[in-house]
Tab-separated table of C-alpha atoms in Angstrom:
chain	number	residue	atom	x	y	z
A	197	UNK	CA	4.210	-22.501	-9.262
A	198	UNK	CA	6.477	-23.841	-12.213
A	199	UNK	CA	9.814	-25.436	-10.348
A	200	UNK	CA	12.653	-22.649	-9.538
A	201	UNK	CA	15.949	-22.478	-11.973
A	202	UNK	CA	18.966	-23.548	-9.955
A	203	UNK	CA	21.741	-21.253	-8.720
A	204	UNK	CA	25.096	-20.949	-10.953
A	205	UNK	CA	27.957	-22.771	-9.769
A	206	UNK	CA	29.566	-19.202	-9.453
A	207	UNK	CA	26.633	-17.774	-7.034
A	208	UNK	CA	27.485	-21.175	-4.997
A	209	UNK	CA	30.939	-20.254	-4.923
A	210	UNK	CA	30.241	-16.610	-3.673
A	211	UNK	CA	28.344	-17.847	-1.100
A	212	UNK	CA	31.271	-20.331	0.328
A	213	UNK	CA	33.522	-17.337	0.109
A	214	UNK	CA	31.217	-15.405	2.284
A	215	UNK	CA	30.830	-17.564	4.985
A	216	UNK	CA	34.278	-18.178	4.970
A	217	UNK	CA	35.052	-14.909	5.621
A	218	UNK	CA	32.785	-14.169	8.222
A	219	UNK	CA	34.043	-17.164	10.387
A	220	UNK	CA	37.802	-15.976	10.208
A	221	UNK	CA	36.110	-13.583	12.128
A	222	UNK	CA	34.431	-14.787	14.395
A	223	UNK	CA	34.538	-15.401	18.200
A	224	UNK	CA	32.801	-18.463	18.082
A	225	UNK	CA	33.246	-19.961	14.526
A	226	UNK	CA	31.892	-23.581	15.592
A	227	UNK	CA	28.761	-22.134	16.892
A	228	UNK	CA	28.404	-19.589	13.973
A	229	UNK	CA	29.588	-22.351	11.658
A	230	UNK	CA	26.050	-24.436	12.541
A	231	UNK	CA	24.078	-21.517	12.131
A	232	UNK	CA	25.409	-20.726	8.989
A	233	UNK	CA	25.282	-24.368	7.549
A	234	UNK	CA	21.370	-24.352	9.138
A	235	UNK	CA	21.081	-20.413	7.271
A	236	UNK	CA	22.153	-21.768	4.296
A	237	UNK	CA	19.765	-24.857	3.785
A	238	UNK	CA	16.821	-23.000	5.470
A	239	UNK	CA	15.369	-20.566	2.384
A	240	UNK	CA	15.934	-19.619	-1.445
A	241	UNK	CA	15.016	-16.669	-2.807
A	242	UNK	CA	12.738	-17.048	-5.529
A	243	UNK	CA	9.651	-15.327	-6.585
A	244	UNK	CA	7.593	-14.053	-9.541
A	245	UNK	CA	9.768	-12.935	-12.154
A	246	UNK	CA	8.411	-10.293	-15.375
A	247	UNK	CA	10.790	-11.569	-18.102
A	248	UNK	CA	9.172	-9.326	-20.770
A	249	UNK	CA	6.636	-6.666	-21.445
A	250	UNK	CA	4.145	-9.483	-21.409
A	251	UNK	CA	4.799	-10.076	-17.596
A	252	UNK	CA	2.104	-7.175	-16.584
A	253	UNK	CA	-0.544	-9.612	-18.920
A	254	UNK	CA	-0.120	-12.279	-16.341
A	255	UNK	CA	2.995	-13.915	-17.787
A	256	UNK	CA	5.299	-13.994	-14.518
A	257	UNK	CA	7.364	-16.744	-13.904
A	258	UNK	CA	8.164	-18.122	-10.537
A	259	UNK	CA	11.664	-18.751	-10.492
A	260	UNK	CA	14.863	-18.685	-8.036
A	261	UNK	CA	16.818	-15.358	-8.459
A	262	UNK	CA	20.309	-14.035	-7.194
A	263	UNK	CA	20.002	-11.403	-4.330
A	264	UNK	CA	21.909	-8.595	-3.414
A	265	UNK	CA	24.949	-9.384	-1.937
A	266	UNK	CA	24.747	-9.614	1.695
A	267	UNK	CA	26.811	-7.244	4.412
A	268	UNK	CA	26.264	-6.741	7.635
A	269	UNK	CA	23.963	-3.688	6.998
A	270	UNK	CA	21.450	-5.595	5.845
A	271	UNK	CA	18.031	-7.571	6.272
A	272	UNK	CA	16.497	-10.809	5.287
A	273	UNK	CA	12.551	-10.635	5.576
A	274	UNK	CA	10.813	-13.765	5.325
A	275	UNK	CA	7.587	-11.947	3.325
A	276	UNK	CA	4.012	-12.920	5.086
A	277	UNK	CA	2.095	-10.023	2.703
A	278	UNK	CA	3.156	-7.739	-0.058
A	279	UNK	CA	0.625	-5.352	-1.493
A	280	UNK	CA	0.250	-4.983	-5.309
A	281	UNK	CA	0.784	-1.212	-6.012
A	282	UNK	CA	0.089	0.839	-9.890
A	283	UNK	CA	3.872	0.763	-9.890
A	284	UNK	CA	4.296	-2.728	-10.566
A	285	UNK	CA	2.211	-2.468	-13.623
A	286	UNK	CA	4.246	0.210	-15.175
A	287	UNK	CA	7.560	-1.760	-14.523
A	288	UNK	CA	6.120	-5.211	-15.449
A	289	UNK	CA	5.304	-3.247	-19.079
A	290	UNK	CA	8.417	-1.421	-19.124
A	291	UNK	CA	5.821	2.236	-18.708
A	292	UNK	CA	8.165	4.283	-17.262
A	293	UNK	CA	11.237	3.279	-19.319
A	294	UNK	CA	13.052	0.346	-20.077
A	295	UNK	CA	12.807	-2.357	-17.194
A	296	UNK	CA	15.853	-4.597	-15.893
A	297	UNK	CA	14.693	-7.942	-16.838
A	298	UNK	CA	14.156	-10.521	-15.501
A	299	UNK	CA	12.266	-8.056	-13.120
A	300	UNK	CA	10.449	-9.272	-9.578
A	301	UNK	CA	7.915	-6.694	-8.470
A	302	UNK	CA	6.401	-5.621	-5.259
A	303	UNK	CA	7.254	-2.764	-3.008
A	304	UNK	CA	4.860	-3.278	-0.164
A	305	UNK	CA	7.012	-5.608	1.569
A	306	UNK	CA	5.305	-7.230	4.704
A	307	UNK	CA	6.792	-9.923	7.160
A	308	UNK	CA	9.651	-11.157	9.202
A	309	UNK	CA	13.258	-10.564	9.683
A	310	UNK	CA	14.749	-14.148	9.483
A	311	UNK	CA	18.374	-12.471	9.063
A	312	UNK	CA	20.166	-9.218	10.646
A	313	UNK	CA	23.453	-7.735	10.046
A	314	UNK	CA	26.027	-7.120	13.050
A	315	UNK	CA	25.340	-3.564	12.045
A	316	UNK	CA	21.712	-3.131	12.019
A	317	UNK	CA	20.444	-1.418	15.810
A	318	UNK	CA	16.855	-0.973	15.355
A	319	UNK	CA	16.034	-4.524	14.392
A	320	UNK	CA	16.548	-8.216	15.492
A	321	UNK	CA	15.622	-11.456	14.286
A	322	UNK	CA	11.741	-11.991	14.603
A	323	UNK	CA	10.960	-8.469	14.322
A	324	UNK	CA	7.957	-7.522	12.387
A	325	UNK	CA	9.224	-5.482	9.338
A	326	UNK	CA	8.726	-4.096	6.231
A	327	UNK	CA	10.210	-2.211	3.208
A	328	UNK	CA	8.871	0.219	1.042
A	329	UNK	CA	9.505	1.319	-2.528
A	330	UNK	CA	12.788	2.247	-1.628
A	331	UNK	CA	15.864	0.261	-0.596
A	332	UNK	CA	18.684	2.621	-0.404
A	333	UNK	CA	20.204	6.048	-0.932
A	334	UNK	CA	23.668	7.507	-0.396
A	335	UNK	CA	22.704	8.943	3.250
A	336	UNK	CA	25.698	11.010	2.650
A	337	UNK	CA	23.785	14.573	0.658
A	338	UNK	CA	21.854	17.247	2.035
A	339	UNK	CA	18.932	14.875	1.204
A	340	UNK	CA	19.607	12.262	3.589
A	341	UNK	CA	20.751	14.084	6.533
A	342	UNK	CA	17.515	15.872	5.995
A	343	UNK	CA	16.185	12.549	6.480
A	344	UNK	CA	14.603	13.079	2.857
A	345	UNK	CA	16.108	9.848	1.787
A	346	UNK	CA	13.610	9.664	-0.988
A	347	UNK	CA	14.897	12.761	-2.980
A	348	UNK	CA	18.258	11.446	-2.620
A	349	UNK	CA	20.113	12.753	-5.929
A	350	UNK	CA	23.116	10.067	-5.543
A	351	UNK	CA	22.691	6.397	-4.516
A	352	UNK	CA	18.660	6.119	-4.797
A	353	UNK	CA	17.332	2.602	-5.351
A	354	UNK	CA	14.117	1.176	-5.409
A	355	UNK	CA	12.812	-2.005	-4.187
A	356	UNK	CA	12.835	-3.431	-7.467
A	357	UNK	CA	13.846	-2.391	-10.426
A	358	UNK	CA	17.493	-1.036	-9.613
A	359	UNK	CA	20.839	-1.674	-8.862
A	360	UNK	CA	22.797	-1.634	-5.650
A	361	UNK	CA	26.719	0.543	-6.039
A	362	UNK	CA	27.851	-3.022	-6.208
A	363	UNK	CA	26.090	-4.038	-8.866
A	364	UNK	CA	23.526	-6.886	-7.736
A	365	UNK	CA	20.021	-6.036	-8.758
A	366	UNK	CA	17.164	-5.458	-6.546
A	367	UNK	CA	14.024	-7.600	-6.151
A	368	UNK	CA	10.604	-6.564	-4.583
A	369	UNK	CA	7.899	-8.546	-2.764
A	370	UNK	CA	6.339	-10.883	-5.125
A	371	UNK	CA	8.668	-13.475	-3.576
A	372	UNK	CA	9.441	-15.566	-0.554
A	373	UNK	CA	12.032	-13.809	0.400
A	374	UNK	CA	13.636	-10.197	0.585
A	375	UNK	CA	17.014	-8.654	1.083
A	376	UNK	CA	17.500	-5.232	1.216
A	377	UNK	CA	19.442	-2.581	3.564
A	378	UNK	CA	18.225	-2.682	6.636
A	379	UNK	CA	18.191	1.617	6.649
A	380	UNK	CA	14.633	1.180	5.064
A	381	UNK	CA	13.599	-1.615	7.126
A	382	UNK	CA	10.883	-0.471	8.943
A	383	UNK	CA	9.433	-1.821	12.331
A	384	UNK	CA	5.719	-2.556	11.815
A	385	UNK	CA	4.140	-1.915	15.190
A	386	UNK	CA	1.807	-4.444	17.325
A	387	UNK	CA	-0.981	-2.506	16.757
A	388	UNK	CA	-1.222	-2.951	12.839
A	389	UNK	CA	-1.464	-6.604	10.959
A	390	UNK	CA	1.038	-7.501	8.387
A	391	UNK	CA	-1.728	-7.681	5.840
A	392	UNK	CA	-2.776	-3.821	6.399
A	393	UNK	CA	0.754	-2.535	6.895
A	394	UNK	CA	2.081	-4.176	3.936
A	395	UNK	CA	0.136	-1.591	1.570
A	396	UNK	CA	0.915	1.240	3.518
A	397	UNK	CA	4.881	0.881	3.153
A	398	UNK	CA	4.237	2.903	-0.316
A	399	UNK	CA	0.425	3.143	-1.351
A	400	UNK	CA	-0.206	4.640	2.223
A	401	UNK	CA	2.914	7.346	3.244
A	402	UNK	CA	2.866	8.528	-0.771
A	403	UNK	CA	-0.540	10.480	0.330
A	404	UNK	CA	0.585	10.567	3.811
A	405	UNK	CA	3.612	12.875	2.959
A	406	UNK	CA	1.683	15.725	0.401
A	407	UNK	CA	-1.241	15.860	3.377
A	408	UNK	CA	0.986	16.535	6.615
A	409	UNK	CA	3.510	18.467	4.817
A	410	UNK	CA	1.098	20.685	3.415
A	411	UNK	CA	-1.271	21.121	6.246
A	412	UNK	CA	-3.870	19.030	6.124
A	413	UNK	CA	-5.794	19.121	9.319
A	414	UNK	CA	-8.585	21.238	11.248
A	415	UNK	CA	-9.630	24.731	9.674
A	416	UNK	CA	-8.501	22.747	5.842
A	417	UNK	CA	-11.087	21.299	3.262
A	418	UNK	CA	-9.373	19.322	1.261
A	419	UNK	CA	-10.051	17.032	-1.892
A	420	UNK	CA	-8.690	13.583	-2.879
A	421	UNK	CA	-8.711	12.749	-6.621
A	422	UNK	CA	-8.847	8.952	-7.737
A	423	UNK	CA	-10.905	6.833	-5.026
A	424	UNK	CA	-8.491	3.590	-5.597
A	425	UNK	CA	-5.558	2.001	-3.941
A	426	UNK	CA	-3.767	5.462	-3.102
A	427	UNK	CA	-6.886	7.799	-3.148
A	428	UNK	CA	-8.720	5.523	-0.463
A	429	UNK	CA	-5.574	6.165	2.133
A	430	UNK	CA	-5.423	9.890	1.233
A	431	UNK	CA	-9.209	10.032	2.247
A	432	UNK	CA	-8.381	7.907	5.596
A	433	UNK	CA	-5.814	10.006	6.689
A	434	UNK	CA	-7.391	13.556	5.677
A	435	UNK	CA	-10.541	12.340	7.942
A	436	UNK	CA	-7.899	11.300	10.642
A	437	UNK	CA	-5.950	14.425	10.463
A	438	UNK	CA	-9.367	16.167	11.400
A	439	UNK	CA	-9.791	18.188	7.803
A	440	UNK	CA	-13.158	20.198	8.192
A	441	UNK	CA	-13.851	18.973	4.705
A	442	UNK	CA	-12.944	15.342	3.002
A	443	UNK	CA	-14.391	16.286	-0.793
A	444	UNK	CA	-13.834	12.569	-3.054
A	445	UNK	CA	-13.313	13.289	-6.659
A	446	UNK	CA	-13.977	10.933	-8.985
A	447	UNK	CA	-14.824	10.301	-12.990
A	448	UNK	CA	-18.204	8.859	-11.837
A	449	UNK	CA	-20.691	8.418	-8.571
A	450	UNK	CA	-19.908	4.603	-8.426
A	451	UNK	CA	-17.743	4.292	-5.388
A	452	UNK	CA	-19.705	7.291	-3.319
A	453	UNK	CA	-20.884	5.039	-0.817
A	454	UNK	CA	-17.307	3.724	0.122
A	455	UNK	CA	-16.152	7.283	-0.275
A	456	UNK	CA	-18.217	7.847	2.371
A	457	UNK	CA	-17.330	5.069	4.341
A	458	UNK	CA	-13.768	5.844	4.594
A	459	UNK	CA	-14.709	9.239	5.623
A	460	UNK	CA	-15.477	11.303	2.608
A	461	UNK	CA	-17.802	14.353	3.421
A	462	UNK	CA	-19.018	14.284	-0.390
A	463	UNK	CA	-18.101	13.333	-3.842
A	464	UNK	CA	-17.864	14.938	-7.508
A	465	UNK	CA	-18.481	13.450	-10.198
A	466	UNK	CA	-16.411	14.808	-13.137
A	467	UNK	CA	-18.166	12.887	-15.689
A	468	UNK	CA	-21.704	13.025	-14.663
A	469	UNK	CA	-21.875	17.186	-14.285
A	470	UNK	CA	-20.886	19.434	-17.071
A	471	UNK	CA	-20.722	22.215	-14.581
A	472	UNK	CA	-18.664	20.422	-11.564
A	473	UNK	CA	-15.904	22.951	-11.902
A	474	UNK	CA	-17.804	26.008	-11.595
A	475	UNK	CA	-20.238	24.692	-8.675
A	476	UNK	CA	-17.075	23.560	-6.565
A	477	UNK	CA	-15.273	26.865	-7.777
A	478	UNK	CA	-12.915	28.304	-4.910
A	479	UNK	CA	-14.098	25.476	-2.339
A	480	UNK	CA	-10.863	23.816	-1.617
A	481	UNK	CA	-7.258	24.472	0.116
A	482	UNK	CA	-5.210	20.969	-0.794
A	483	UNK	CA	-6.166	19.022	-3.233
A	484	UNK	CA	-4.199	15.243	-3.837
A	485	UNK	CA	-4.148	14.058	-7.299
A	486	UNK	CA	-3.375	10.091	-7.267
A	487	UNK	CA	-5.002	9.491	-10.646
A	488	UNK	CA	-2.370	8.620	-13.257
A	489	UNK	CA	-4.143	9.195	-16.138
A	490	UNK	CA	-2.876	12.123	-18.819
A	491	UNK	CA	-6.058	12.860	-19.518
A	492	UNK	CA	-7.259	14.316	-16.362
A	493	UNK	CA	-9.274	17.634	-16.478
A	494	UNK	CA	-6.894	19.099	-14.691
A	495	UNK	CA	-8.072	22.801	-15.349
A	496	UNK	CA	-10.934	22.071	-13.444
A	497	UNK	CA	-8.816	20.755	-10.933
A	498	UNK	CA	-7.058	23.680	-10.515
A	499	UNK	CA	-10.368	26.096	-10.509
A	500	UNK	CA	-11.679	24.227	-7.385
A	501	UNK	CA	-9.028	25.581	-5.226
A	502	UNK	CA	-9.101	28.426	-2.783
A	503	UNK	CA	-6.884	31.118	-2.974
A	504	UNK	CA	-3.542	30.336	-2.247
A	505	UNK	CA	-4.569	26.607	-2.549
A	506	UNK	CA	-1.934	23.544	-3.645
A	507	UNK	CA	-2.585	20.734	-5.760
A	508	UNK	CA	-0.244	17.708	-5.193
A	509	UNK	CA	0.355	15.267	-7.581
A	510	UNK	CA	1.543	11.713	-6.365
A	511	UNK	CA	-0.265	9.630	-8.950
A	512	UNK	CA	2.520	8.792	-12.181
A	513	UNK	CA	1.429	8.802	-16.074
A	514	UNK	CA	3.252	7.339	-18.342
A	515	UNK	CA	2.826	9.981	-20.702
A	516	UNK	CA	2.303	14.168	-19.658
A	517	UNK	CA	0.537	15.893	-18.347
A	518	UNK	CA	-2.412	17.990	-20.115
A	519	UNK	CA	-1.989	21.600	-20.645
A	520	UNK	CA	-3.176	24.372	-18.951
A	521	UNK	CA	-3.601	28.125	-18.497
A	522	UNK	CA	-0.908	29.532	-16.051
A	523	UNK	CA	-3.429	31.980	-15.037
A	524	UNK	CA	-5.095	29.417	-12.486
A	525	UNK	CA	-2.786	29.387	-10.573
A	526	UNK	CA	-1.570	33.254	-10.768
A	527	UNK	CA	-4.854	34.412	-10.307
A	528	UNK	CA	-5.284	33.050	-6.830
A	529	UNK	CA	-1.767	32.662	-5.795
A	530	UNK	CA	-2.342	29.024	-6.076
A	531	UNK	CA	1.037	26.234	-5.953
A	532	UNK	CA	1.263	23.315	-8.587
A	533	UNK	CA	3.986	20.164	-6.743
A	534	UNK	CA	4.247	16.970	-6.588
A	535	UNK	CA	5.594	14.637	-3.776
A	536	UNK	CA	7.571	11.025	-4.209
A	537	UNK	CA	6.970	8.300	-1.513
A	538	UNK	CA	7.891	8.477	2.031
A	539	UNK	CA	11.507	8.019	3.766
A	540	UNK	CA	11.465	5.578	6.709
A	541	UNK	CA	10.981	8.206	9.446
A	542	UNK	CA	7.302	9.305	7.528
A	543	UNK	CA	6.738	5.583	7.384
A	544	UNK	CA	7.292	4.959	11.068
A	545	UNK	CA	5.371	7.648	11.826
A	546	UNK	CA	2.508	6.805	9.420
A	547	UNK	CA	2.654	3.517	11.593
A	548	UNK	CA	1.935	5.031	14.904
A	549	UNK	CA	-0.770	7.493	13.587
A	550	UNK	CA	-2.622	4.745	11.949
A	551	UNK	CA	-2.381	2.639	15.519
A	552	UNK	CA	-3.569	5.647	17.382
A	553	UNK	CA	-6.506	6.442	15.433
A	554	UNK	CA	-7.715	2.826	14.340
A	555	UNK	CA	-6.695	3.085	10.608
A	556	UNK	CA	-7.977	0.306	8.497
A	557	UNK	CA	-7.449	0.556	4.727
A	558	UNK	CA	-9.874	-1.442	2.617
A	559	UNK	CA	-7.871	-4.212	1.247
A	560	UNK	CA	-8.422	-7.396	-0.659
A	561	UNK	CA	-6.111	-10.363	0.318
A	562	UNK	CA	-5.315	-12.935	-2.543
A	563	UNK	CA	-2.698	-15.810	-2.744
A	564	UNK	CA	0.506	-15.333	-3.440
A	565	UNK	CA	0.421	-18.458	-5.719
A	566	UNK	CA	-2.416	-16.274	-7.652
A	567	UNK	CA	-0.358	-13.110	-8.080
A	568	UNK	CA	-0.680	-13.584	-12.334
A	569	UNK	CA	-4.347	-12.927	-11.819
A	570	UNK	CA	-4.271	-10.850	-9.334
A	571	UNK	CA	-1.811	-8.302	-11.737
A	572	UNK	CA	-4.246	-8.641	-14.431
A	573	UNK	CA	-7.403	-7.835	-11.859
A	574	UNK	CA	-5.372	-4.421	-11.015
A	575	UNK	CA	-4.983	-3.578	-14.047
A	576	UNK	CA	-8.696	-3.869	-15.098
A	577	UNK	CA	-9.431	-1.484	-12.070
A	578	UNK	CA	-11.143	-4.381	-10.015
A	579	UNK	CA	-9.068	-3.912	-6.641
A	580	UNK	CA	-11.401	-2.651	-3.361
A	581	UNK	CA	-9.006	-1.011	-2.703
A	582	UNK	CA	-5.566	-2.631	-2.417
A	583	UNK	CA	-4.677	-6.118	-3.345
A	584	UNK	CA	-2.819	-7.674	-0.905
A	585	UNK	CA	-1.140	-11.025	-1.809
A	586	UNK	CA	-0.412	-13.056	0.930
A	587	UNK	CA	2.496	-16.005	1.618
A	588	UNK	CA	0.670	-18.035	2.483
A	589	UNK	CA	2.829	-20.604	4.119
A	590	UNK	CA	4.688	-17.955	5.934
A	591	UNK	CA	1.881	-16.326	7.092
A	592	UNK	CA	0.546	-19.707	8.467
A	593	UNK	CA	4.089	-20.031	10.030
A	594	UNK	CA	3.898	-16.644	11.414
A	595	UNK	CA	0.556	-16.999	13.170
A	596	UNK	CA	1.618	-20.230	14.742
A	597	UNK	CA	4.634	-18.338	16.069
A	598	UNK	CA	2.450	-16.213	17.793
């Protein structure tokens, strides 16, 4: 890793204010005083930074960076694991629209809270946490008290990629360190690894949400399309969930076997049958689109479902989707959505379903050191089935704790 940029003089100065501040207030100043001083020498935040389109072609810099500013409502996690998710790609190349450069990645934020606000209940220092794509929301609208915190229409921010109401930026995962409000801070049970729950904070509740929300379970046959980092979850949970029918979909046979594995009852092949369509015709309830691609056939899609059916989009193009007759889904009643992430309740309770039932996604651990190549193996399609880069100094750190 090249050697981090230093801090301005003015972030310094910020950060004497601060703690200034905080021991007017406090009962025992000396004590907090030698805490602070110890807080203060003890970690930097500095990861992987996209500084141009060209980050997504393995061009990241490591470099130190400016979090958000800190309040007592907040989290530091010392990151052990951080899972490299399709999102990344499309902000690293600016897909989606035009990225806040410099730009540090990574929503699948695994490790160890190293820092808690007076404010935060639910947490302490040591805890195992994690944060997924998003960091905050107003909690004020109908949205949030809903505990729909994703669909927030006011004060959503994602783990990367956005800006707080104060106006510091926020920066994912590919990093040593991560501050974000401790709202979407989210316990990671005994039960699960750091390494496995890391990917699950967004690869594994977006396909969690559109199947429990939409009934996946016993007397449903449902279909998963794209067998990769989010299609492999949706296929582990819909098996889970006890779905009478787990149908893979993919452009070719290749990955049947693993489909299987992970609990797939069969697979299509879209590319290797002509007639795929009209042999699976009316076979399906849900179907879960995770493919991102705006060339899908999503017609045929559409004709595999049973009447009254949904199909769920989750996965993202950059571009639209194709066109198609309206009469597929009149004719059978049938319900075109979508669904966007998970809020911190579906992630906790993700958690304990996956515990119960032995969940373990199929993931591929690389150095965090490595993440330049690992970016550039995602995008090639060679993940089986979620990268996972790892800290590896932390995560040493954290198993000796243990």
């Amino acid at each position: 890793m090249s050697k981090p940029v230093k801090n301005s003089a003015s972030s310094a100065t910020q950060r004497v204010l601060s703690l200034s501040n905080h021991l007017k207030n406090s009962l025992n100043p000396a004590d907090d005083l030698q805490k602070a001083a110890k807080m203060a020498t003890d970690y930097k935040f500095q990861g992987w930074m996209g500084l141009d389109k060209n980050a997504s072609k393995g061009e990241m810099k490591w470099q130190e960076y400016e979090p958000k500013t800190w309040t007592e409502d907040d989290v530091d996690i010392k990151i052990t694991h951080c899972g490299i998710c399709g999102s990344d790609l499309h902000t690293l190349r600016s897909g989606w629209g035009p990225t806040l450069y410099p730009c540090c990645v990574g929503h699948e934020v695994a490790g160890i809270a190293v820092k808690v606000g007076k404010n935060v209940k639910h947490l302490k220092v040591g805890d195992r946490c994690g944060v997924g794509a998003q960091s905050s929301s107003c909690l004020d609208c109908e949205e949030c008290a809903a505990g729909m915190e994703q669909y927030c229409p006011h004060g959503n921010v994602g783990t990367y990629n956005g800006k707080y109401p104060d106006g510091s930026k926020s920066y994912g995962g590919y990093a040593d360190y991560c501050r974000a409000p401790a709202h979407f801070a989210v316990k990671i049970p005994d039960g699960l690894s750091l390494a496995e729950a890391a990917p699950m904070l967004c690869g594994g509740v977006t396909v969690w949400n559109p199947l429990v929300k939409n009934g996946a379970g016993p007397g449903k046959k449902v279909g998963i399309v794209g067998i990769g980092g989010l299609g492999h979850f949706a296929v582990l949970w819909a098996k889970a969930l006890g779905c009478d029918e787990v149908v893979a979909i993919s452009r070719t046979g290749g990955k049947a076997i693993d489909a299987k594995k992970m609990g797939a009852d069969r697979l299509i092949a879209t590319d290797e049958d002509d007639k795929w369509a009209k042999k699976n015709s009316r076979s399906l309830d849900l179907i879960v689109s995770t493919v991102s691609s705006p060339k899908m056939p999503i017609a045929g899609y559409l004709q595999l479902l049973r009447t009254n059916g949904q199909f769920i989009q989750v996965g993202a193009p950059e571009d639209v989707l194709p066109a198609f007759n309206v009469f597929a889904l009149i004719g059978k009643g049938c319900k075109l959505g979508g669904s966007g992430i998970g809020s911190p309740a579906d992630i906790a309770e993700m958690f304990e379903f996956a515990v119960k039932n032995n969940i373990h996604p199929f993931i591929q651990e690389r150095p965090m050191k490595d993440a330049n190549q690992a970016v550039v193996d995602m995008d090639a399609g060679k993940a089986r089935y979620r990268y996972v880069l790892v800290n590896e100094k932390h995560a040493e750190e954290e198993k000796a704790r243990i």
